[in-house]
Tab-separated table of C-alpha atoms in Angstrom:
chain	number	residue	atom	x	y	z
X	281	MET	CA	106.830	24.178	151.055
X	282	ASN	CA	105.000	22.857	147.795
X	283	ASN	CA	103.357	25.237	146.167
X	284	LYS	CA	100.563	23.467	145.017
X	285	GLU	CA	97.321	23.168	146.770
X	286	SER	CA	97.147	20.089	148.285
X	287	PHE	CA	96.055	18.410	151.616
X	288	THR	CA	96.795	14.987	152.561
X	289	PRO	CA	94.512	13.374	155.132
X	290	GLN	CA	97.251	11.225	156.413
X	291	ALA	CA	98.728	14.490	157.611
X	292	LYS	CA	95.915	15.071	159.718
X	293	SER	CA	93.781	13.618	162.012
X	294	GLY	CA	90.809	11.513	160.782
X	295	LYS	CA	88.204	13.290	162.441
X	296	VAL	CA	89.432	16.600	160.527
X	297	SER	CA	89.659	14.368	156.961
X	298	TRP	CA	86.284	12.946	157.429
X	299	GLY	CA	84.541	16.563	158.772
X	300	LEU	CA	86.070	18.115	155.223
X	301	LEU	CA	84.531	15.217	153.225
X	302	LEU	CA	81.153	15.988	155.533
X	303	VAL	CA	81.484	19.524	154.527
X	304	LEU	CA	82.074	19.103	150.677
X	305	CYS	CA	79.148	16.452	150.715
X	306	GLY	CA	76.743	19.173	152.595
X	307	ALA	CA	77.467	21.506	149.419
X	308	ILE	CA	76.782	18.692	147.069
X	309	PHE	CA	73.540	17.865	148.870
X	310	LEU	CA	72.704	21.788	148.925
X	311	GLU	CA	72.837	21.635	144.964
X	312	GLY	CA	70.927	18.300	144.309
X	313	ILE	CA	68.129	19.640	146.716
X	314	ASP	CA	68.168	22.937	145.504
X	315	VAL	CA	67.558	21.897	141.885
X	316	SER	CA	64.890	19.275	142.902
X	317	MET	CA	62.781	21.558	144.822
X	318	ILE	CA	62.542	24.202	141.735
X	319	ASN	CA	61.021	21.249	139.499
X	320	VAL	CA	57.970	20.301	141.952
X	321	THR	CA	56.954	24.344	142.714
X	322	LEU	CA	56.777	25.472	138.964
X	323	PRO	CA	52.840	25.531	139.012
X	324	SER	CA	52.980	27.796	141.981
X	325	ILE	CA	55.690	30.028	140.809
X	326	ARG	CA	53.600	30.373	137.416
X	327	THR	CA	50.288	31.351	139.332
X	328	GLU	CA	51.848	33.921	141.511
X	329	LEU	CA	54.040	35.409	139.044
X	330	GLY	CA	51.967	34.972	135.970
X	331	MET	CA	54.559	33.757	133.583
X	332	SER	CA	53.803	31.761	130.533
X	333	THR	CA	54.702	28.133	130.158
X	334	GLY	CA	57.556	29.641	127.749
X	335	ALA	CA	58.972	31.629	130.302
X	336	LEU	CA	58.269	29.163	133.114
X	337	SER	CA	60.571	27.122	131.335
X	338	TRP	CA	63.519	29.689	131.709
X	339	VAL	CA	63.351	28.981	135.425
X	340	VAL	CA	65.057	25.748	134.863
X	341	SER	CA	66.860	26.475	131.670
X	342	ALA	CA	68.723	29.613	132.868
X	343	TYR	CA	70.275	27.201	135.659
X	344	VAL	CA	71.070	24.532	133.433
X	345	LEU	CA	72.823	27.151	131.187
X	346	GLY	CA	74.629	28.731	134.103
X	347	TYR	CA	75.722	25.723	135.419
X	348	GLY	CA	76.936	23.750	132.122
X	349	GLY	CA	78.223	26.743	130.111
X	350	PHE	CA	80.409	27.632	132.864
X	351	MET	CA	81.598	24.557	134.375
X	352	LEU	CA	85.119	23.893	132.451
X	353	LEU	CA	85.783	27.304	133.240
X	354	GLY	CA	84.832	26.726	136.851
X	355	GLY	CA	87.004	23.529	137.183
X	356	ARG	CA	90.096	25.256	135.590
X	357	ALA	CA	89.752	28.054	137.881
X	358	ALA	CA	89.659	25.913	140.846
X	359	ASP	CA	93.331	24.645	139.595
X	360	LEU	CA	94.717	28.217	138.731
X	361	LEU	CA	93.266	30.319	141.147
X	362	GLY	CA	93.084	27.963	144.342
X	363	ARG	CA	90.237	25.624	145.474
X	364	ARG	CA	89.309	26.697	148.962
X	365	ARG	CA	89.086	30.256	147.626
X	366	MET	CA	87.074	29.429	144.601
X	367	PHE	CA	84.465	26.995	146.499
X	368	LEU	CA	84.052	29.570	149.499
X	369	ALA	CA	83.363	32.698	147.096
X	370	TRP	CA	80.963	30.773	145.146
X	371	LEU	CA	79.327	29.181	147.776
X	372	PHE	CA	78.416	32.733	149.210
X	373	VAL	CA	77.523	34.030	146.085
X	374	PHE	CA	74.813	30.817	145.585
X	375	LEU	CA	73.852	31.807	148.605
X	376	VAL	CA	72.922	35.251	147.647
X	377	PHE	CA	71.248	34.795	144.738
X	378	SER	CA	69.135	31.532	145.951
X	379	GLY	CA	67.922	33.930	148.646
X	380	LEU	CA	67.142	36.917	145.803
X	381	GLY	CA	65.169	34.653	144.064
X	382	GLY	CA	62.472	34.233	146.918
X	383	PHE	CA	62.140	38.086	146.794
X	384	ALA	CA	61.162	38.158	143.179
X	385	THR	CA	58.109	39.836	142.141
X	386	GLU	CA	58.482	39.434	138.245
X	387	GLY	CA	59.560	36.385	136.452
X	388	TRP	CA	62.581	38.222	134.790
X	389	MET	CA	64.060	38.578	138.397
X	390	LEU	CA	63.469	34.752	138.877
X	391	ILE	CA	65.225	34.193	135.622
X	392	ILE	CA	68.403	35.910	136.672
X	393	ALA	CA	68.574	34.831	140.052
X	394	ARG	CA	68.691	31.368	138.649
X	395	PHE	CA	70.905	31.784	136.144
X	396	VAL	CA	73.520	33.481	138.761
X	397	THR	CA	73.002	30.691	140.980
X	398	GLY	CA	73.720	28.269	138.240
X	399	VAL	CA	76.761	30.116	137.266
X	400	ALA	CA	78.023	29.776	141.303
X	401	ALA	CA	77.036	26.177	141.284
X	402	ALA	CA	79.579	25.658	138.069
X	403	PHE	CA	82.355	27.212	139.816
X	404	MET	CA	81.567	25.585	143.260
X	405	THR	CA	81.150	21.987	142.248
X	406	PRO	CA	84.565	21.037	140.688
X	407	ALA	CA	86.128	22.872	143.210
X	408	GLY	CA	84.649	20.840	145.813
X	409	LEU	CA	85.017	17.921	143.672
X	410	SER	CA	88.705	18.581	143.477
X	411	ILE	CA	89.415	19.015	147.115
X	412	ILE	CA	88.196	15.380	147.707
X	413	THR	CA	90.235	14.014	144.851
X	414	THR	CA	93.540	15.622	145.935
X	415	SER	CA	93.018	15.517	149.652
X	416	PHE	CA	92.269	11.488	149.789
X	417	PRO	CA	94.909	9.852	148.185
X	418	GLU	CA	93.853	7.443	145.064
X	419	GLY	CA	92.813	3.853	145.955
X	420	PRO	CA	90.327	2.511	148.290
X	421	GLN	CA	90.051	5.792	150.555
X	422	ARG	CA	89.496	8.368	147.598
X	423	ASN	CA	86.827	5.949	146.031
X	424	LYS	CA	85.043	5.539	149.324
X	425	ALA	CA	84.866	9.249	149.550
X	426	LEU	CA	83.753	9.800	146.423
X	427	LEU	CA	81.176	7.275	146.516
X	428	VAL	CA	79.586	8.931	149.683
X	429	TYR	CA	79.817	12.356	147.943
X	430	ALA	CA	77.889	10.507	145.130
X	431	GLY	CA	75.564	9.198	147.133
X	432	THR	CA	74.673	12.716	149.284
X	433	ALA	CA	74.255	14.207	145.808
X	434	ALA	CA	71.794	11.735	144.815
X	435	ALA	CA	70.079	11.902	148.189
X	436	GLY	CA	69.564	15.731	147.712
X	437	PHE	CA	68.141	15.225	144.420
X	438	SER	CA	65.653	12.599	146.093
X	439	LEU	CA	64.715	14.317	149.062
X	440	GLY	CA	64.265	17.736	147.411
X	441	LEU	CA	61.355	16.138	145.602
X	442	VAL	CA	59.777	15.421	149.042
X	443	VAL	CA	60.660	18.493	150.425
X	444	GLY	CA	59.676	20.978	147.723
X	445	GLY	CA	56.240	19.499	147.887
X	446	LEU	CA	56.029	20.337	151.531
X	447	LEU	CA	57.728	23.796	151.395
X	448	THR	CA	55.535	24.670	148.191
X	449	SER	CA	52.414	23.567	150.280
X	450	VAL	CA	53.591	26.231	152.817
X	451	ASP	CA	54.441	29.256	150.171
X	452	TRP	CA	56.834	28.549	147.121
X	453	ARG	CA	59.194	31.348	148.049
X	454	TRP	CA	60.626	29.261	151.108
X	455	VAL	CA	61.972	26.731	148.210
X	456	PHE	CA	64.464	29.300	147.828
X	457	PHE	CA	64.674	30.557	151.218
X	458	ALA	CA	65.142	27.182	152.914
X	459	PRO	CA	68.676	26.400	150.799
X	460	VAL	CA	69.796	30.027	152.207
X	461	ILE	CA	69.788	28.534	155.636
X	462	LEU	CA	71.845	25.420	154.900
X	463	ALA	CA	74.175	27.188	152.643
X	464	ALA	CA	74.992	29.518	155.808
X	465	VAL	CA	75.815	26.685	157.771
X	466	ILE	CA	77.832	24.964	155.394
X	467	LEU	CA	79.772	28.143	154.588
X	468	VAL	CA	80.781	28.687	158.253
X	469	SER	CA	81.590	25.210	158.506
X	470	ALA	CA	83.703	25.300	155.299
X	471	TYR	CA	85.651	28.199	156.630
X	472	ALA	CA	86.664	26.157	159.384
X	473	LEU	CA	87.108	23.010	158.014
X	474	ILE	CA	88.643	23.471	154.501
X	475	PRO	CA	92.650	23.947	155.121
X	476	ARG	CA	94.353	26.887	153.999
X	477	THR	CA	96.824	26.138	151.528
X	478	ALA	CA	99.763	27.382	149.040
X	479	ARG	CA	98.675	29.596	146.855
X	480	PRO	CA	98.579	27.710	143.041
X	481	GLU	CA	101.948	27.713	140.781
X	482	ARG	CA	99.653	29.618	138.050
X	483	SER	CA	98.333	33.429	138.626
X	484	MET	CA	96.198	35.576	136.493
X	485	HIS	CA	99.252	36.215	134.292
X	486	GLY	CA	99.165	32.850	132.868
X	487	PHE	CA	95.594	32.686	132.616
X	488	ASP	CA	93.901	31.762	129.465
X	489	PHE	CA	91.643	34.360	128.488
X	490	GLY	CA	91.103	33.534	125.039
X	491	GLY	CA	89.983	29.428	125.659
X	492	ALA	CA	88.365	30.511	128.483
X	493	ILE	CA	85.848	33.035	126.370
X	494	SER	CA	85.803	30.278	123.818
X	495	VAL	CA	84.868	27.320	125.777
X	496	THR	CA	82.665	29.195	127.770
X	497	GLY	CA	80.805	30.693	124.722
X	498	ALA	CA	80.772	26.948	123.085
X	499	MET	CA	79.220	25.569	126.478
X	500	LEU	CA	76.513	28.183	126.675
X	501	LEU	CA	75.570	28.006	122.869
X	502	LEU	CA	75.507	24.186	122.829
X	503	VAL	CA	73.554	23.644	125.957
X	504	SER	CA	71.220	26.432	124.975
X	505	ALA	CA	70.547	25.029	121.265
X	506	VAL	CA	69.584	21.391	123.237
X	507	VAL	CA	67.506	23.247	126.095
X	508	ASN	CA	65.305	25.051	123.690
X	509	ALA	CA	65.298	22.445	120.843
X	510	PRO	CA	61.451	21.085	121.582
X	511	ASP	CA	60.372	24.783	121.403
X	512	ALA	CA	62.706	26.868	118.796
X	513	ALA	CA	62.361	26.287	115.130
X	514	TRP	CA	64.739	23.985	113.430
X	515	GLU	CA	66.922	26.732	111.529
X	516	VAL	CA	67.295	28.675	115.074
X	517	THR	CA	68.280	25.331	116.777
X	518	VAL	CA	70.665	24.581	113.912
X	519	GLY	CA	71.855	27.770	113.571
X	520	THR	CA	72.729	27.957	117.279
X	521	LEU	CA	74.549	24.363	117.300
X	522	ALA	CA	76.657	25.447	114.200
X	523	LEU	CA	77.915	28.793	116.252
X	524	GLY	CA	78.416	26.459	119.294
X	525	LEU	CA	80.781	24.279	117.350
X	526	ALA	CA	82.363	27.120	115.636
X	527	PHE	CA	83.479	28.088	119.285
X	528	LEU	CA	84.181	24.933	120.242
X	529	ALA	CA	86.895	24.889	117.010
X	530	ALA	CA	88.404	28.037	117.741
X	531	PHE	CA	88.929	26.843	121.619
X	532	VAL	CA	91.003	23.850	120.066
X	533	ALA	CA	93.073	26.038	117.972
X	534	ILE	CA	93.515	28.672	120.903
X	535	GLU	CA	94.527	25.925	123.287
X	536	ARG	CA	96.915	23.983	120.342
X	537	ARG	CA	98.747	27.469	120.685
X	538	SER	CA	98.394	28.674	124.217
X	539	ALA	CA	101.406	28.459	126.292
X	540	ALA	CA	99.191	28.212	129.682
X	541	PRO	CA	96.308	26.125	128.161
X	542	LEU	CA	92.908	26.256	130.028
X	543	MET	CA	92.787	22.445	129.395
X	544	ARG	CA	95.604	20.353	127.987
X	545	LEU	CA	94.248	18.305	125.259
X	546	GLY	CA	96.228	15.552	125.987
X	547	LEU	CA	93.884	14.916	128.401
X	548	LEU	CA	91.513	13.796	125.829
X	549	ARG	CA	93.789	11.130	124.702
X	550	SER	CA	92.928	8.853	127.756
X	551	GLY	CA	90.191	6.530	126.413
X	552	ALA	CA	89.380	5.774	130.144
X	553	LEU	CA	88.223	9.159	130.841
X	554	VAL	CA	86.645	9.821	127.457
X	555	ARG	CA	84.581	6.909	127.907
X	556	ALA	CA	83.698	7.765	131.674
X	557	ASN	CA	82.300	11.266	130.506
X	558	LEU	CA	80.582	9.354	127.501
X	559	GLY	CA	78.967	7.184	130.191
X	560	ALA	CA	78.043	10.053	132.664
X	561	VAL	CA	76.481	11.905	129.682
X	562	LEU	CA	74.181	8.990	128.873
X	563	LEU	CA	73.639	8.210	132.521
X	564	ALA	CA	72.491	11.480	133.045
X	565	GLY	CA	70.168	11.846	129.735
X	566	SER	CA	68.527	8.789	130.877
X	567	PHE	CA	68.112	9.263	134.148
X	568	PHE	CA	66.619	12.821	134.107
X	569	GLY	CA	64.557	12.080	131.038
X	570	PHE	CA	62.448	9.041	132.847
X	571	GLN	CA	62.308	11.015	135.785
X	572	PHE	CA	60.522	13.801	133.583
X	573	ILE	CA	58.326	11.428	131.818
X	574	ALA	CA	57.399	10.023	135.274
X	575	VAL	CA	56.605	13.200	136.794
X	576	LEU	CA	54.302	14.497	133.814
X	577	TYR	CA	52.441	11.090	134.096
X	578	LEU	CA	51.970	10.918	137.585
X	579	GLN	CA	50.701	14.810	137.902
X	580	GLU	CA	49.121	15.491	134.635
X	581	LEU	CA	47.357	12.280	133.607
X	582	ARG	CA	46.893	10.691	137.130
X	583	GLY	CA	46.179	13.615	138.896
X	584	TRP	CA	48.856	13.594	141.732
X	585	SER	CA	50.117	16.141	143.795
X	586	ALA	CA	53.561	17.414	143.874
X	587	PHE	CA	53.693	16.273	147.329
X	588	GLU	CA	52.810	12.650	146.097
X	589	THR	CA	54.850	12.392	143.273
X	590	GLY	CA	57.624	13.071	145.467
X	591	LEU	CA	56.729	10.345	147.951
X	592	ALA	CA	56.492	7.978	144.479
X	593	LEU	CA	59.904	8.884	143.363
X	594	LEU	CA	61.467	8.626	146.999
X	595	ALA	CA	62.225	5.001	146.176
X	596	VAL	CA	64.787	5.989	143.796
X	597	GLY	CA	66.534	7.837	147.011
X	598	VAL	CA	67.781	4.309	147.606
X	599	ASP	CA	71.103	4.997	145.923
X	600	ALA	CA	71.677	7.122	148.990
X	601	ILE	CA	72.302	4.195	151.234
X	602	LEU	CA	73.693	1.584	148.544
X	603	ALA	CA	76.476	4.326	147.228
X	604	PRO	CA	78.524	4.494	150.272
X	605	THR	CA	78.125	0.875	151.604
X	606	LEU	CA	77.502	-1.642	148.715
X	607	THR	CA	79.128	-0.070	145.791
X	608	PRO	CA	82.493	0.227	147.258
X	609	ARG	CA	82.403	-3.304	147.828
X	610	LEU	CA	81.259	-4.489	144.460
X	611	VAL	CA	83.863	-2.090	143.077
X	612	SER	CA	86.670	-3.755	145.317
X	613	ARG	CA	85.479	-7.320	144.535
X	614	PHE	CA	84.630	-6.619	140.644
X	615	GLY	CA	86.573	-3.436	139.289
X	616	ASN	CA	85.294	-0.135	138.647
X	617	VAL	CA	84.193	-0.920	134.899
X	618	ARG	CA	82.476	-4.206	135.417
X	619	VAL	CA	80.262	-2.334	138.110
X	620	ILE	CA	79.604	0.623	135.827
X	621	LEU	CA	78.588	-1.919	133.144
X	622	GLY	CA	76.240	-3.768	135.503
X	623	GLY	CA	74.634	-0.366	136.712
X	624	LEU	CA	73.866	0.523	132.760
X	625	ALA	CA	72.302	-2.592	132.129
X	626	LEU	CA	70.419	-2.578	134.792
X	627	ALA	CA	69.039	0.943	134.279
X	628	ALA	CA	67.983	-0.127	130.792
X	629	VAL	CA	66.027	-3.080	132.143
X	630	ALA	CA	64.213	-0.560	134.843
X	631	TYR	CA	63.168	1.815	132.257
X	632	ALA	CA	62.009	-1.076	129.836
X	633	LEU	CA	60.050	-2.132	132.757
X	634	PHE	CA	57.977	1.004	132.358
X	635	LEU	CA	57.276	1.032	128.993
X	636	PRO	CA	53.695	-1.132	129.284
X	637	VAL	CA	52.695	1.858	131.662
X	638	SER	CA	48.495	2.781	131.490
X	639	LEU	CA	46.177	5.234	132.740
X	640	ASP	CA	45.531	3.038	135.585
X	641	TRP	CA	48.649	1.577	136.737
X	642	SER	CA	49.135	0.763	140.531
X	643	TYR	CA	52.103	1.805	142.306
X	644	ALA	CA	52.856	-1.585	142.735
X	645	ALA	CA	53.677	-2.119	139.162
X	646	MET	CA	55.857	1.260	139.157
X	647	PHE	CA	57.696	0.457	142.144
X	648	PRO	CA	60.159	-2.479	140.295
X	649	THR	CA	61.415	0.589	138.055
X	650	MET	CA	61.533	3.207	140.760
X	651	ILE	CA	63.638	0.597	143.010
X	652	LEU	CA	66.059	-0.613	140.219
X	653	THR	CA	66.490	2.862	139.009
X	654	GLY	CA	67.807	3.909	142.581
X	655	ILE	CA	70.123	0.551	142.440
X	656	ALA	CA	71.363	1.571	139.015
X	657	PHE	CA	72.370	5.048	140.020
X	658	ALA	CA	74.080	3.771	143.249
X	659	LEU	CA	76.174	1.691	140.936
X	660	THR	CA	77.077	3.955	138.166
X	661	TYR	CA	77.397	7.684	139.333
X	662	GLY	CA	79.888	7.140	141.916
X	663	PRO	CA	82.133	4.874	139.800
X	664	LEU	CA	81.926	7.136	136.864
X	665	THR	CA	83.267	10.245	138.891
X	666	ILE	CA	85.964	7.864	139.874
X	667	ALA	CA	86.724	6.937	136.454
X	668	ALA	CA	86.747	10.299	135.218
X	669	THR	CA	89.095	11.791	137.919
X	670	ASP	CA	91.551	8.333	138.125
X	671	GLY	CA	95.055	9.111	137.282
X	672	ILE	CA	94.849	12.632	136.636
X	673	ALA	CA	97.653	14.780	137.925
X	674	GLU	CA	96.662	16.907	141.048
X	675	GLU	CA	97.172	20.211	139.079
X	676	GLU	CA	94.435	19.200	136.666
X	677	GLN	CA	91.966	17.483	139.189
X	678	GLY	CA	89.892	20.354	138.810
X	679	LEU	CA	89.703	20.804	135.121
X	680	ALA	CA	88.841	16.840	135.304
X	681	SER	CA	86.286	17.403	137.836
X	682	GLY	CA	84.593	20.255	135.796
X	683	LEU	CA	84.832	17.933	132.811
X	684	VAL	CA	82.635	15.012	134.028
X	685	SER	CA	80.293	17.646	135.751
X	686	THR	CA	79.914	19.436	132.466
X	687	SER	CA	78.948	15.973	130.971
X	688	ILE	CA	76.367	15.395	133.619
X	689	GLN	CA	74.564	18.524	133.037
X	690	PHE	CA	74.519	18.678	129.144
X	691	GLY	CA	73.654	14.460	129.472
X	692	ALA	CA	70.458	15.839	131.671
X	693	ALA	CA	69.984	18.933	129.328
X	694	LEU	CA	70.090	16.433	126.283
X	695	GLY	CA	67.991	13.409	128.026
X	696	LEU	CA	65.358	16.432	128.913
X	697	SER	CA	65.057	18.020	125.665
X	698	ALA	CA	65.084	14.429	123.639
X	699	VAL	CA	62.104	12.924	125.468
X	700	THR	CA	60.138	16.503	125.009
X	701	ALA	CA	60.322	16.362	121.702
X	702	VAL	CA	59.565	12.774	120.752
X	703	SER	CA	56.688	13.166	123.684
X	704	ILE	CA	55.530	16.168	121.311
X	705	ILE	CA	55.985	14.818	118.166
X	706	ALA	CA	54.564	11.460	119.214
X	707	THR	CA	51.339	13.353	120.569
X	708	GLY	CA	50.641	15.034	117.563
X	709	SER	CA	47.554	17.524	118.068
X	710	ASP	CA	45.703	14.999	120.032
X	711	GLU	CA	44.980	16.393	123.586
X	712	SER	CA	43.505	13.196	124.787
X	713	PRO	CA	44.647	11.262	127.729
X	714	GLN	CA	45.538	8.298	125.476
X	715	ALA	CA	47.526	10.501	123.240
X	716	ALA	CA	49.433	11.963	125.874
X	717	LEU	CA	50.146	8.064	127.491
X	718	GLU	CA	51.106	7.019	123.873
X	719	GLY	CA	53.608	9.753	124.003
X	720	TYR	CA	54.961	9.126	127.000
X	721	ARG	CA	55.290	5.580	125.961
X	722	THR	CA	57.240	6.555	123.078
X	723	ALA	CA	59.549	9.137	124.958
X	724	LEU	CA	59.969	6.245	127.237
X	725	LEU	CA	62.030	4.681	124.454
X	726	VAL	CA	64.995	7.573	124.649
X	727	PRO	CA	66.199	6.598	128.299
X	728	VAL	CA	65.888	2.866	127.474
X	729	ALA	CA	68.372	3.713	124.546
X	730	ALA	CA	70.559	6.179	126.215
X	731	ALA	CA	71.194	3.333	129.186
X	732	VAL	CA	72.119	0.402	126.035
X	733	LEU	CA	74.280	2.782	124.449
X	734	GLY	CA	76.101	3.736	127.706
X	735	ALA	CA	76.416	0.250	128.371
X	736	ALA	CA	78.231	-0.648	125.144
X	737	ILE	CA	80.983	1.994	125.359
X	738	THR	CA	81.685	0.875	129.033
X	739	ALA	CA	82.121	-2.689	127.566
X	740	ILE	CA	84.288	-1.558	125.106
X	741	GLY	CA	86.515	-0.107	127.649
X	742	LEU	CA	86.338	-3.424	129.841
X	743	ARG	CA	87.404	-5.616	126.680
X	744	LYS	CA	90.172	-3.240	126.081
X	745	ARG	CA	91.235	-3.960	129.534
X	746	ASP	CA	90.980	-7.370	129.824
X	747	GLY	CA	92.561	-7.659	126.063
X	748	SER	CA	95.473	-5.483	127.501
X	749	ARG	CA	95.909	-7.678	130.878
X	750	ALA	CA	95.793	-11.128	128.787
X	751	ALA	CA	98.405	-9.469	126.446
X	752	ASN	CA	100.824	-8.402	129.594
X	753	LYS	CA	100.038	-11.936	131.043
X	754	ALA	CA	101.266	-13.419	127.739
X	755	THR	CA	104.217	-10.902	127.704
X	756	GLY	CA	105.322	-11.972	130.746
X	757	VAL	CA	105.003	-15.537	130.068
X	758	HIS	CA	106.920	-15.381	126.882
X	759	SER	CA	109.790	-12.989	128.427
X	760	GLY	CA	109.802	-15.573	131.703
């Protein structure tokens, strides 16, 4: 029996295979809805727990730190310690600490609960994604599975804005209790449907602890510097970045000498993988940056409620329908890279259309941006996930999954930090609505620029691929 942890759908019934995908989609839906529901309940949390604005921001930042800081370690742990084992164990931790957050009576209790929940997601998410990439054969079947998975993640985030508004109108604590119910159902189903497999070849004695400590420290410091940049003194931000880069340099040095490295550095020699991860950073940065500005505009300048804001952004959720239906056809017809390029270009157009926003804009004027953003996300998120894991050896699928998930989290933190900083600088000390509007307009240039840069990087990959094909064709003609 092969010791590698794998599962081939052809060896099982189609019902079991797609049942497995349903469970894993349920987990990523849970993660998406959990993140977005928190965003709309923050004012209610501040009122009841008496948290300052700075402390309140840590309810979100703590999750991002835990998620982004431990993602690479989580991905490699899935490869080394078992994907099923890591998925089930950390799903249970996610369930427990999400529920504990609902019982918090002090701000620090909630912040700790969110940090641990983020760590749990950092181990659970790459394990689930790598189960998909090792369970479905590379090609159309895996691509379809990944696009369904990506669409489900986006649906969770979009619907979470509306569900969070509804639950908050009852009691903000239900934003933490509701995911517990869903997580419990997924946990029971996962235990039954995710097949047991042979123990991975590598065990704890071959675990790269030096690499694990250095890369986790680097990720925590780098994400912390980005998340806190708008509020921290520049000396603190620069110092944190420098320390994070020092940890990263230590990680590279350790991996070069390690007999069993946490991350094989040769993996980064793949231009396609690097471009996919850069694309993921810029996609997430532009998407979350735009959404943050849109929420502030609607709630603070227009006075819309959390529920009304969620409904306004619901059009973005069209990606949940398009990702598993339209995107696979486009990928099959035009290729992965061209679809990604088209999606990022469309995203740039969508954000640019929001630049003329005014104090009395109608929803009809906002709708083109909302719907185009959803279409762009559908065309880009899933194909980027495919590109970041395509051609990677089975024993490194967890690592590749963790890497692209880290890129998305880091990109989200970077985008949020950038639009916040630009908005603060552009607004200055003027607290008038018009000044706030000008700040938002200036900050919207960040997602536009990020999407354009992402499209440019993707275009480089397309040009190289077309050039390689032309060279191979010429060689074939010559040799023939």
